[in-house]
Amino acid sequence: MDEISESVNPEKQALGRRLKGLRENFSWTLSEISQATKQIDPEKEGVSKVSISRYENGDSFPGYREIKLLSQAFGVSITFLFYGDVPDPYSGWEFSLDEYLRSVIKDVLIEEGVVEGESRADREHKKTLALRLVNGRRKTFDPNQMDEEDLIEKEKIRERKWKDLGEMADKVDQGNKKRPPKSK
């Protein structure tokens, strides 16, 4: 009886569903999320795709190091991975139960169209789409495989950045000229 109850642990399964859901939202394979954790990990070990698969299937819990790497790779809090909580980044540490329930009710009212505004789910969806767009634009950089077209594109980007920096500096200078001198 203990073997059955231990093999079907609802907490492990809930964590696994959240991990798999995040991975699917990013359209990442197990190998891609494993690679992402290796890039974040100072030791460059990351989390293996076998381990991630075991976590997703609810076979085991990740350790602190793995949870930290996975939460950083997905850009979510550790509490989200364990509990599904999405804390408001603008709230204080003293987030009361009252405030939490109000935010949940407000989100439901927004999603049902009763009140205007942007729900937490809408914000999360926008964030996911933006991260997918960024991920789609990423290119692996190998300086040995750059052809002439890549070098020209890189130079154009560098020139645009310098031009933008120059324009920003001009705006700052103009703003400083408009200010009256400080009185002593």
XYZ file of C-alpha atoms in Angstrom:
184
model
C 0.000 0.000 0.000
C 2.864 2.386 0.803
C 4.463 1.743 -2.602
C 1.289 2.817 -4.411
C 0.792 5.979 -2.346
C 4.462 6.924 -2.729
C 4.520 6.364 -6.491
C 1.512 8.667 -7.035
C 2.543 11.793 -5.170
C 0.167 14.678 -6.062
C 2.792 17.297 -5.174
C 5.336 15.749 -7.543
C 2.698 15.521 -10.262
C 1.613 19.150 -9.780
C 5.223 20.329 -10.013
C 5.688 18.152 -13.097
C 2.587 19.616 -14.778
C 3.809 23.163 -14.129
C 7.280 22.378 -15.518
C 5.849 20.704 -18.598
C 3.361 23.530 -19.117
C 6.136 26.125 -18.963
C 8.304 24.137 -21.351
C 5.427 23.779 -23.816
C 4.590 27.510 -23.530
C 8.139 28.245 -24.626
C 7.921 25.541 -27.316
C 11.120 24.040 -25.949
C 12.220 20.439 -26.147
C 13.791 18.699 -23.168
C 17.197 19.239 -24.792
C 16.564 22.971 -25.238
C 15.588 23.550 -21.610
C 18.556 21.454 -20.525
C 20.820 23.664 -22.665
C 19.236 26.802 -21.193
C 20.020 25.601 -17.664
C 23.619 24.839 -18.689
C 24.029 28.412 -19.931
C 22.764 29.782 -16.605
C 24.693 27.395 -14.364
C 28.057 28.836 -13.236
C 29.437 25.282 -13.284
C 27.989 24.739 -16.806
C 26.444 21.416 -15.731
C 22.790 22.450 -15.907
C 19.941 19.976 -15.486
C 19.951 16.881 -17.685
C 17.018 16.199 -19.987
C 16.532 12.822 -18.285
C 16.157 14.568 -14.919
C 13.745 17.133 -16.361
C 11.677 14.310 -17.845
C 11.567 12.577 -14.447
C 10.411 15.825 -12.798
C 7.720 16.366 -15.449
C 6.437 12.804 -15.047
C 6.241 13.226 -11.271
C 8.825 10.516 -10.665
C 11.057 12.686 -8.483
C 11.515 16.131 -6.966
C 14.328 18.369 -8.191
C 16.891 19.519 -5.669
C 17.437 23.160 -4.726
C 20.120 23.697 -7.391
C 17.912 22.237 -10.142
C 14.851 24.223 -9.036
C 16.907 27.411 -9.013
C 18.249 26.770 -12.527
C 14.835 25.800 -13.922
C 13.107 28.833 -12.412
C 15.791 31.130 -13.843
C 15.599 29.497 -17.278
C 11.824 29.931 -17.395
C 11.876 33.354 -15.749
C 9.463 32.374 -12.959
C 9.724 32.306 -9.188
C 10.519 29.184 -7.237
C 7.166 29.517 -5.465
C 5.445 29.307 -8.830
C 7.133 26.009 -9.610
C 6.183 24.501 -6.256
C 2.809 26.103 -5.570
C 1.643 27.749 -8.798
C 1.696 31.158 -7.092
C 2.390 34.143 -9.282
C 3.293 36.952 -6.887
C 2.778 40.528 -7.961
C 6.277 41.967 -8.466
C 5.064 45.403 -7.340
C 3.579 44.266 -4.064
C 5.385 44.525 -0.774
C 6.585 41.585 1.235
C 3.593 41.972 3.549
C 1.098 40.630 1.007
C -1.952 39.815 3.111
C -4.535 37.146 2.399
C -7.103 39.913 1.878
C -5.001 41.564 -0.803
C -4.311 38.240 -2.479
C -8.012 37.339 -2.598
C -8.878 40.792 -3.967
C -6.330 40.360 -6.753
C -7.712 36.917 -7.602
C -11.293 38.234 -7.681
C -10.232 41.218 -9.786
C -8.510 38.899 -12.277
C -11.643 36.770 -12.561
C -13.817 39.861 -13.100
C -11.449 41.140 -15.778
C -11.313 37.765 -17.539
C -15.134 37.551 -17.487
C -15.398 41.050 -18.975
C -17.207 42.549 -15.983
C -14.466 45.105 -15.359
C -11.917 46.585 -17.717
C -8.239 45.957 -17.310
C -5.521 43.435 -17.940
C -5.615 40.190 -16.007
C -2.620 38.313 -14.687
C -3.236 35.613 -17.309
C -3.128 38.257 -20.074
C 0.151 39.636 -18.725
C 1.626 36.147 -18.472
C 0.478 35.362 -22.018
C 2.108 38.541 -23.355
C 5.303 37.709 -21.471
C 5.313 34.187 -22.935
C 4.794 35.507 -26.463
C 7.596 38.039 -26.008
C 9.968 35.369 -24.710
C 9.078 33.108 -27.644
C 9.786 35.970 -30.040
C 13.153 36.608 -28.410
C 13.946 32.897 -28.396
C 13.054 32.674 -32.092
C 15.452 35.497 -32.915
C 18.365 33.978 -31.042
C 21.202 32.819 -33.176
C 24.113 30.749 -32.053
C 27.230 32.801 -32.568
C 30.249 31.182 -34.119
C 32.763 33.776 -35.322
C 34.437 31.171 -37.527
C 31.259 30.642 -39.528
C 30.462 34.309 -40.187
C 30.257 35.081 -43.865
C 30.572 38.508 -45.449
C 26.815 39.149 -45.200
C 26.853 38.480 -41.443
C 29.821 40.804 -40.961
C 28.049 43.583 -42.891
C 24.881 43.096 -40.805
C 26.896 43.156 -37.586
C 28.576 46.408 -38.653
C 25.190 47.987 -39.503
C 23.862 47.072 -36.063
C 26.946 48.532 -34.411
C 26.571 51.781 -36.417
C 22.873 52.033 -35.449
C 23.747 51.608 -31.781
C 26.367 54.374 -31.955
C 23.928 56.642 -33.801
C 21.227 55.972 -31.187
C 23.704 56.667 -28.376
C 24.696 59.925 -30.068
C 21.061 60.993 -30.382
C 20.441 60.167 -26.740
C 23.480 62.202 -25.701
C 22.228 65.150 -27.794
C 18.828 64.985 -26.055
C 20.484 64.955 -22.651
C 22.634 67.945 -23.629
C 19.569 69.824 -24.869
C 17.734 69.030 -21.645
C 20.647 70.278 -19.579
C 20.752 73.551 -21.546
C 17.048 74.211 -20.848
C 17.437 73.844 -17.074
C 18.150 76.980 -15.086
C 21.399 76.927 -13.129
C 21.122 75.747 -9.533
C 21.101 78.498 -6.952
C 23.448 78.202 -3.996
